[in-house]
Tab-separated table of C-alpha atoms and ligand atoms in Angstrom:
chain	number	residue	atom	x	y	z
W	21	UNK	CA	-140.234	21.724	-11.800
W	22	UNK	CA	-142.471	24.578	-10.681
W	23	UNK	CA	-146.011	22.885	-11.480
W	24	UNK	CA	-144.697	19.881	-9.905
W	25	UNK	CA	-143.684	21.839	-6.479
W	26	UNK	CA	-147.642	22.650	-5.965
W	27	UNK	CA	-149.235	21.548	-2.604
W	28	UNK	CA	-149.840	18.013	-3.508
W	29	UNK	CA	-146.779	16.739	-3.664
W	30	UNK	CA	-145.671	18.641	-0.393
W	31	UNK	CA	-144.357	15.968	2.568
W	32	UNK	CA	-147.118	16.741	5.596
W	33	UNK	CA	-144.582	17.256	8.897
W	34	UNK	CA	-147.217	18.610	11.345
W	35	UNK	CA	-144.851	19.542	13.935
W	36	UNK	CA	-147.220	19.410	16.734
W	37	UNK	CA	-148.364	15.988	16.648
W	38	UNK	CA	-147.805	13.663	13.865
W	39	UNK	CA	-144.136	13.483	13.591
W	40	UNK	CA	-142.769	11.444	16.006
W	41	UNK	CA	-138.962	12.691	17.859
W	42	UNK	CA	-136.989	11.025	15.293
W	43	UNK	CA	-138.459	13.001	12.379
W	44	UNK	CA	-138.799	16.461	14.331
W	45	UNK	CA	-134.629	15.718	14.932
W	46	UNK	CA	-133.645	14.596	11.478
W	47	UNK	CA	-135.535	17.866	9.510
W	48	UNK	CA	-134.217	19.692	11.840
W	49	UNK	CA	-130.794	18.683	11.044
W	50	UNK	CA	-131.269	18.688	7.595
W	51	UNK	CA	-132.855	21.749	8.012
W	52	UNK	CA	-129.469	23.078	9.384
W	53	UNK	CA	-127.969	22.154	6.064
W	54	UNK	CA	-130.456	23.590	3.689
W	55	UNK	CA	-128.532	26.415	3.517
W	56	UNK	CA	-125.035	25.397	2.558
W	57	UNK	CA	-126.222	22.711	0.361
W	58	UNK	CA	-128.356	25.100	-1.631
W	59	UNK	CA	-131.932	23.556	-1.086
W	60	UNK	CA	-133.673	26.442	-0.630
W	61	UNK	CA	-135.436	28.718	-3.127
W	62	UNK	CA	-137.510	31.736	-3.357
W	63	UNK	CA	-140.834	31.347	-5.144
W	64	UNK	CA	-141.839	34.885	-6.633
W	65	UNK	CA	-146.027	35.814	-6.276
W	66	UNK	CA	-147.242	38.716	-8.392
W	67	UNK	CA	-149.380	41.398	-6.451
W	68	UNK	CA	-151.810	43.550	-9.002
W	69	UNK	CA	-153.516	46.849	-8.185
W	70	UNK	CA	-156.968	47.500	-9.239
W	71	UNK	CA	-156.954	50.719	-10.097
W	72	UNK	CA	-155.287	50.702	-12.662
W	73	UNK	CA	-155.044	46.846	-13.284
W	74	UNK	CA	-151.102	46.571	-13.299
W	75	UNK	CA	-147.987	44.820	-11.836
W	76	UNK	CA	-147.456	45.980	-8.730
W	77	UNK	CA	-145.085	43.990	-6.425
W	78	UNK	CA	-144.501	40.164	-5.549
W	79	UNK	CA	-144.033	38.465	-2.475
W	80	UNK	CA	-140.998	35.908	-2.118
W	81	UNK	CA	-141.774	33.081	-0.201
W	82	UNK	CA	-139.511	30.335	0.753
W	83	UNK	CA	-139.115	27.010	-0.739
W	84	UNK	CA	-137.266	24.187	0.674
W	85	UNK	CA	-136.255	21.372	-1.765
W	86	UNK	CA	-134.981	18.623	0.894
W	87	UNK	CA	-132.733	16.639	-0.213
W	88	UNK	CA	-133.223	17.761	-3.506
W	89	UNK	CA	-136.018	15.170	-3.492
W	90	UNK	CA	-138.941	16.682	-1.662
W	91	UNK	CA	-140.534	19.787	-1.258
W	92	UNK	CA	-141.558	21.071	2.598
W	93	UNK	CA	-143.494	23.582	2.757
W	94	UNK	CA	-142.872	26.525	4.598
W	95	UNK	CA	-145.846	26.242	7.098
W	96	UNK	CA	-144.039	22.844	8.109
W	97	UNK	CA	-140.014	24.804	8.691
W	98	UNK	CA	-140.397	28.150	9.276
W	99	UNK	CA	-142.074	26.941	13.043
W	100	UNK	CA	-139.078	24.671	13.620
W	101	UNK	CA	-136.686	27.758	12.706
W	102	UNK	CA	-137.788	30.030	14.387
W	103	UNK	CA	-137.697	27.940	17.427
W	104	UNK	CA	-133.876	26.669	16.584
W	105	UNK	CA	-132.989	30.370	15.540
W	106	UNK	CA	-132.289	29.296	12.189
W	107	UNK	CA	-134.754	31.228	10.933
W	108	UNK	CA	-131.907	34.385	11.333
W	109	UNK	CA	-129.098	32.345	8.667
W	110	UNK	CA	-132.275	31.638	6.786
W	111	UNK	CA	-134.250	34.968	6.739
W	112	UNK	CA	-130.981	36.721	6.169
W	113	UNK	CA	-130.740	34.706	2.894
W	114	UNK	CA	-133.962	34.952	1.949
W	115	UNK	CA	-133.543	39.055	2.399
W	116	UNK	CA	-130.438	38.977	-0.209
W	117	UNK	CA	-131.542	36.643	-2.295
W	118	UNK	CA	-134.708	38.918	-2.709
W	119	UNK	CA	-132.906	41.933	-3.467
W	120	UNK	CA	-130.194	40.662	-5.748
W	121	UNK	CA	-133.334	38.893	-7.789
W	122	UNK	CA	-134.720	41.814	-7.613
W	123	UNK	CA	-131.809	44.451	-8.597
W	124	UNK	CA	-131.416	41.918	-11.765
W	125	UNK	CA	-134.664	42.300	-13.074
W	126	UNK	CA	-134.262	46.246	-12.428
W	127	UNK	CA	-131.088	45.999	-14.680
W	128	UNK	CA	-132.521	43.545	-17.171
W	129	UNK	CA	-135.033	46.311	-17.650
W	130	UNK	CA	-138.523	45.643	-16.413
W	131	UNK	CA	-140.283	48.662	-14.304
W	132	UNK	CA	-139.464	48.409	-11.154
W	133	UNK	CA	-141.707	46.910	-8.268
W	134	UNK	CA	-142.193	46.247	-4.805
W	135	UNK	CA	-140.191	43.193	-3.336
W	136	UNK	CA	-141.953	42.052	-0.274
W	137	UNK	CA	-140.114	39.774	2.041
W	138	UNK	CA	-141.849	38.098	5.194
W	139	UNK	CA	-139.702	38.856	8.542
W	140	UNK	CA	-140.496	35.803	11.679
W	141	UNK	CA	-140.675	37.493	14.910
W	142	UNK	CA	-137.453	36.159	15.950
W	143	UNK	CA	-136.047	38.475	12.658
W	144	UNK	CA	-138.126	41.494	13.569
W	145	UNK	CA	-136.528	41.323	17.462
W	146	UNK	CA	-133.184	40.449	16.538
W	147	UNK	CA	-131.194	43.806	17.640
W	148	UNK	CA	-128.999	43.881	14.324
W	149	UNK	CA	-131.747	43.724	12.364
W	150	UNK	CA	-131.592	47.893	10.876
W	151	UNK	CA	-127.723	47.079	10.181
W	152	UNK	CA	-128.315	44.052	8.654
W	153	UNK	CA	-130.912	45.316	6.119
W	154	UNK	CA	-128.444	48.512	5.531
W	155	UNK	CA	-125.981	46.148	4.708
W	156	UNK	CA	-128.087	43.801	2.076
W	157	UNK	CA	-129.053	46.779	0.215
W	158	UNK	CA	-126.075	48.575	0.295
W	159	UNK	CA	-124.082	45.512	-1.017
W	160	UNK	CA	-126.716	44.265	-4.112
W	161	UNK	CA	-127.584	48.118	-5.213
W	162	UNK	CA	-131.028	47.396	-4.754
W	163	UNK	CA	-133.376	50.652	-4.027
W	164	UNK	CA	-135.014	50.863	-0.882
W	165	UNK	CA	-138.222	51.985	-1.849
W	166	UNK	CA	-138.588	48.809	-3.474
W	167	UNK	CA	-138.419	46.580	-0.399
W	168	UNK	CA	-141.461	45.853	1.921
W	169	UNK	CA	-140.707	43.822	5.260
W	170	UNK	CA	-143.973	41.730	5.985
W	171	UNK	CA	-144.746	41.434	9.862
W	172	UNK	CA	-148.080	40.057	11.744
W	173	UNK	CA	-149.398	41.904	14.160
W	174	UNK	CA	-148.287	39.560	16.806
W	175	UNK	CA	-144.852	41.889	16.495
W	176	UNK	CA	-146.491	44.552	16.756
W	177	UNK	CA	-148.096	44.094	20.320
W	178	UNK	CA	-145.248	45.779	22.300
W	179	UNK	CA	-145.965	48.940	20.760
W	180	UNK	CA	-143.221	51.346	21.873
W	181	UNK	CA	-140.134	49.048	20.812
W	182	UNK	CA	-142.073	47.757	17.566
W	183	UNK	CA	-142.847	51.430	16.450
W	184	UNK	CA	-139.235	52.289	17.174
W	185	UNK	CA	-137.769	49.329	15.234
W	186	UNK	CA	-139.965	50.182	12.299
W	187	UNK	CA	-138.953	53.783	12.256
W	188	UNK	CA	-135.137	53.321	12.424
W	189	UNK	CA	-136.459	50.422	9.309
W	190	UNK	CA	-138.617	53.091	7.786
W	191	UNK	CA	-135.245	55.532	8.134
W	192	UNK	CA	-133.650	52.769	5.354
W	193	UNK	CA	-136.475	53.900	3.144
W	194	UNK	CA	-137.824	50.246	2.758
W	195	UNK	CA	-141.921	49.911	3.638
W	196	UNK	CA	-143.648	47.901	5.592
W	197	UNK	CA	-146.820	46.323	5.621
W	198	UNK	CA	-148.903	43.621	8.328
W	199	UNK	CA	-149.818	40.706	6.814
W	200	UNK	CA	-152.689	38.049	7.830
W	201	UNK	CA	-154.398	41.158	9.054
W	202	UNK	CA	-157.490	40.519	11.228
W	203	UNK	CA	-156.375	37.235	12.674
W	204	UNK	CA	-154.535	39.169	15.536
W	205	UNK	CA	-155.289	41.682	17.974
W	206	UNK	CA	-154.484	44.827	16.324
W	207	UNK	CA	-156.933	47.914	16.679
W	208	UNK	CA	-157.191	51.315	14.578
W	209	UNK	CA	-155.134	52.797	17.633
W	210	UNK	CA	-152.342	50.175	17.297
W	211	UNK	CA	-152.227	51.010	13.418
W	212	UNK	CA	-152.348	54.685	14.182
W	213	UNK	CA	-149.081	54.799	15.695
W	214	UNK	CA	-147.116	52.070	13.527
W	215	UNK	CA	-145.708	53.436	10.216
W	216	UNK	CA	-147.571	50.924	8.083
W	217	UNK	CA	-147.490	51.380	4.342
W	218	UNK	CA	-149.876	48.249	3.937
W	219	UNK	CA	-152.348	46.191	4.833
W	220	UNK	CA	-152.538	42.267	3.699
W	221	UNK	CA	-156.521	40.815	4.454
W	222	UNK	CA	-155.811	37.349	5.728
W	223	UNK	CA	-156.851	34.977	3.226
W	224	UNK	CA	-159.386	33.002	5.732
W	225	UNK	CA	-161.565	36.502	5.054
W	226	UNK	CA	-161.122	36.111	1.407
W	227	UNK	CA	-162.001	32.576	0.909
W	228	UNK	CA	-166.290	32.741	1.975
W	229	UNK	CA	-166.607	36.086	1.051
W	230	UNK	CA	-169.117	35.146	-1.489
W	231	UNK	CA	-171.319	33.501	1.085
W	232	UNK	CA	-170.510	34.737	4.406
W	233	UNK	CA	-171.886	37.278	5.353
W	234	UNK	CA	-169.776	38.035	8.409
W	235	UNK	CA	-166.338	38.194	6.620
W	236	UNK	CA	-167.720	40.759	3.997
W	237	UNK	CA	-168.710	43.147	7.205
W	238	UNK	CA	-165.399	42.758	8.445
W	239	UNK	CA	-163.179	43.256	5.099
W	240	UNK	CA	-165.549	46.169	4.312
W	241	UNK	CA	-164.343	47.361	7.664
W	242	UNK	CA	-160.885	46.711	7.228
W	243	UNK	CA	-160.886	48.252	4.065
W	244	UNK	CA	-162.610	51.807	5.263
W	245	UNK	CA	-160.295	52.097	8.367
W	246	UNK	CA	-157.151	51.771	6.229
W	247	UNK	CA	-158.142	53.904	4.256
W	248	UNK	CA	-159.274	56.439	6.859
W	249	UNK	CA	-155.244	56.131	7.579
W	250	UNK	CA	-154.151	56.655	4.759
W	251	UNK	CA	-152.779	52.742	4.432
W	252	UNK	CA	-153.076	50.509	1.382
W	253	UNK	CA	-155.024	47.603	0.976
W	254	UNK	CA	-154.185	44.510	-0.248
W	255	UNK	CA	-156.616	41.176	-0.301
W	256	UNK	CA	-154.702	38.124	0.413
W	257	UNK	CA	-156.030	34.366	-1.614
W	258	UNK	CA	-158.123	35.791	-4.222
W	259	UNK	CA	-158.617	32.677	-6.128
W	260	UNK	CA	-161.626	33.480	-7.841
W	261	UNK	CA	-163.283	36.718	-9.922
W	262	UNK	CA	-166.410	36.833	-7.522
W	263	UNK	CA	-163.947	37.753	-5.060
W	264	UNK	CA	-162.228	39.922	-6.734
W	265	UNK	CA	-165.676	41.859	-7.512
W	266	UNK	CA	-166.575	42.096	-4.387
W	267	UNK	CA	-163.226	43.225	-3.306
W	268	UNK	CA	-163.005	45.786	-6.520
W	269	UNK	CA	-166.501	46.777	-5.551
W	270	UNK	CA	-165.500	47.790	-2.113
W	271	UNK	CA	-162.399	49.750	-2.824
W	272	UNK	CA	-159.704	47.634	-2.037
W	273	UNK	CA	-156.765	48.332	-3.522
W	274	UNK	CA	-154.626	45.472	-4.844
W	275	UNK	CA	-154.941	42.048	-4.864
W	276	UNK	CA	-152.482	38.801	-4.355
W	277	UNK	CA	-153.846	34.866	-5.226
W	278	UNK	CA	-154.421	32.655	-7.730
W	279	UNK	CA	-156.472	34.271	-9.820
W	280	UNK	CA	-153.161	36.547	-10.706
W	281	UNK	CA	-150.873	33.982	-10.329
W	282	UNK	CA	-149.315	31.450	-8.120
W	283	UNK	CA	-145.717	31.357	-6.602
W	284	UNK	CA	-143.250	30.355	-9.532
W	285	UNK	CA	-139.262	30.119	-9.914
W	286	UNK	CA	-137.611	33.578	-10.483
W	287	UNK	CA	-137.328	32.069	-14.785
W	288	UNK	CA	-141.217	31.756	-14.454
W	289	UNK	CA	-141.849	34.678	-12.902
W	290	UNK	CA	-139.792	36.804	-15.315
W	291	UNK	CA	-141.217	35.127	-18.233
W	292	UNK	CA	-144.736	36.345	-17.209
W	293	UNK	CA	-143.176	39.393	-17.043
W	294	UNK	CA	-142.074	39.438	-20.365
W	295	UNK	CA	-145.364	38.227	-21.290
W	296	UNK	CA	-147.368	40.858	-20.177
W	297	UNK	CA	-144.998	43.611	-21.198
W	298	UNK	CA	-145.364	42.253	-25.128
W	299	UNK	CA	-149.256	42.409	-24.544
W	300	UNK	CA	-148.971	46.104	-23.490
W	301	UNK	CA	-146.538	47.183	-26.233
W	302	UNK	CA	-149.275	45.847	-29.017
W	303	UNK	CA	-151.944	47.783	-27.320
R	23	C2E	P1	-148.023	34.454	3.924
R	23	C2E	O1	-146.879	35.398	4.107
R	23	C2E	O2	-149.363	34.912	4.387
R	23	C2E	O3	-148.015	34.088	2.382
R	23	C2E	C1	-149.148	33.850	1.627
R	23	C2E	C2	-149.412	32.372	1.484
R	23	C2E	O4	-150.638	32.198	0.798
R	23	C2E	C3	-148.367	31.643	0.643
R	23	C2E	O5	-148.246	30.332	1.152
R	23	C2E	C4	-149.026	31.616	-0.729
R	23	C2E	O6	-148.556	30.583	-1.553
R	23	C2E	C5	-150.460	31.395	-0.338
R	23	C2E	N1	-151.387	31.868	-1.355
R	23	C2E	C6	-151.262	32.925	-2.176
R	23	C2E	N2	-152.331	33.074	-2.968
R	23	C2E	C7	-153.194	32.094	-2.626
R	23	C2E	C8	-154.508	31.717	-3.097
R	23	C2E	O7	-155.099	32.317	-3.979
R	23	C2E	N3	-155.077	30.649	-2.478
R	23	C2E	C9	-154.451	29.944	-1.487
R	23	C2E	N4	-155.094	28.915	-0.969
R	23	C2E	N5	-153.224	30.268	-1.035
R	23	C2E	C10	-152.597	31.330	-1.593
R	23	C2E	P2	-146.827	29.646	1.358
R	23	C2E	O8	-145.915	30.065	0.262
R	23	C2E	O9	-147.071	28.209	1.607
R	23	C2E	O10	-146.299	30.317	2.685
R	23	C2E	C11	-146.974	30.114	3.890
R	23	C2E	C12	-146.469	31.022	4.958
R	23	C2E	O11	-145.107	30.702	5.296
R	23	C2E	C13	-146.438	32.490	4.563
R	23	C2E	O12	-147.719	33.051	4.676
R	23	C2E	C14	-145.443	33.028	5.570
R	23	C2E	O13	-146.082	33.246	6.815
R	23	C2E	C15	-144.474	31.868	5.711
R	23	C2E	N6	-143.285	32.149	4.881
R	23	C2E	C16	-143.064	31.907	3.571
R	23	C2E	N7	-141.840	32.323	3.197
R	23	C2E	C17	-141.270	32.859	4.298
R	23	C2E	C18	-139.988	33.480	4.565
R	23	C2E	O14	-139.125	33.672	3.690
R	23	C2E	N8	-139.759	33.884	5.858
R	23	C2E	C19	-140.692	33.730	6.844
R	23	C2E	N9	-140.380	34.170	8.082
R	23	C2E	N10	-141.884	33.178	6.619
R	23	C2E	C20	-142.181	32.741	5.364
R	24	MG	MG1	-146.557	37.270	3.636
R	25	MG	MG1	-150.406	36.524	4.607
R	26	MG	MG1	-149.995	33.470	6.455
């Protein structure tokens, strides 16, 4: 079912223009019974460093199988969640079902790595947010240091109250990273005083970086003020090996896309895992 669930076959809602009111109303009520009716999944992406070239981390990222028929993508749900408040039932699922995935595969014996879980604004605001996340890891025994929260910098533009939030978060021990960096309005001052464990490059930045010239300034420049702070970098929608040459020539320092591997079932992710874990042992 995974290499059916690609883009392809994804239903196109475009919830600005193309669906008339009758559509927007009926996903959103079925929307409000994903949950309890068990349509949704996590899809596990593997994040590699470069140096060394290893298994870093994934990224879950939401799935929603409506109906049991069709797949939506999360580009077309997560907007009309967020705007319903769903998004807090959802992203409060999505947390768990992160960390119990993940505490399994710590006790079926695979190194651990970094879970990284995308957080909606509406989730990073919400005020029991720090309790909730307590909670979640308290009750599935998985270790903090394990879990990254993904925000955008859109979050991050109240600085005082974001900084705060992420500190009492940081005070869990779980990290945190911004993702689609460089689409928003974040400067090095902003990062300076967030406590940021990564950086994700937007994938727009990724995608000409063979050919244009003004995306390779600005990852270059991304890259050297992260590391000037002492933040990790990771390059979002590497699909291809000039990109990752350029990227590897440049110093960043891990990589998510394609190339690597796309977003597969936890079975498919795992069995990659035990893949690459045979390869090593006959080295
Ligand atoms: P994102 O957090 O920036 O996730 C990365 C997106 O890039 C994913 O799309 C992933 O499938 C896609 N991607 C990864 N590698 C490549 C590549 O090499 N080439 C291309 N073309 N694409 C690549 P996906 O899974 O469709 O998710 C889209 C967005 O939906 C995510 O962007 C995130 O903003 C949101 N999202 C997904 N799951 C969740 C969730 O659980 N909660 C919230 N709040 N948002 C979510
Ligand atoms: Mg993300
Ligand atoms: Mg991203
Ligand atoms: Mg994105």
């Amino acid at each position: 079912a995974a290499k059916e669930a690609g883009k392809d076959t994804y239903a196109v809602y475009n919830p600005q223009s193309k669906m008339h009111d009758g559509g927007r109303i009926l996903l959103e009520n079925d929307l409000r019974k994903s949950l309890e009716r068990g349509e949704l999944q996590l899809f596990y992406q593997p994040q590699v460093s470069l140096f060394p070239n290893r298994r870093i981390g994934a990224e879950a990222l939401l799935r929603w199988h409506r109906g049991h028929t069709e797949w939506v993508s999360p580009m077309d749900f997560i907007p009309i969640a967020e705007e319903t408040g769903l998004i807090l039932p959802i992203g409060e699922w999505v947390i768990r079902t992160a960390c119990q995935q993940g505490k399994r595969w710590i006790d079926a014996g695979y190194e651990p790595f970094v879970m990284a879980v995308n957080l909606s604004p509406r989730q990073f605001r919400q005020p029991g947010l720090v309790d909730l996340i307590r909670s979640i890891l308290s009750e599935s025994g998985y270790p903090p240091e394990y879990l990254e929260l993904e925000i955008t910098e859109g979050m991050t533009l109240d600085v005082e109250s974001a900084s705060d939030k992420m500190r009492q978060l940081r005070a869990l021990g779980v990290q945190i990273s911004i993702d689609d960096f460089g689409t928003g309005y974040s400067s090095l001052n902003y990062l300076k005083k967030l406590p940021i464990s990564r950086l994700k490059v937007d994938r727009s930045f990724v995608r000409d970086i063979e050919t244009d010239l003004g995306d390779r300034d600005i990852v270059k420049a991304i890259i050297d003020m992260a590391h000037n702070l002492k933040i990790t970098v990771i390059a979002e929608g590497v699909e291809n090996k000039e990109q990752l040459a350029f990227l590897e020539a440049n110093g960043c320092d891990e990589i998510q896309g394609y190339l690597f591997g796309r977003p597969v079932p936890a079975e498919e992710f795992e069995r990659g895992m035990k893949l690459s874990d045979m390869e090593k042992s006959e080295e």
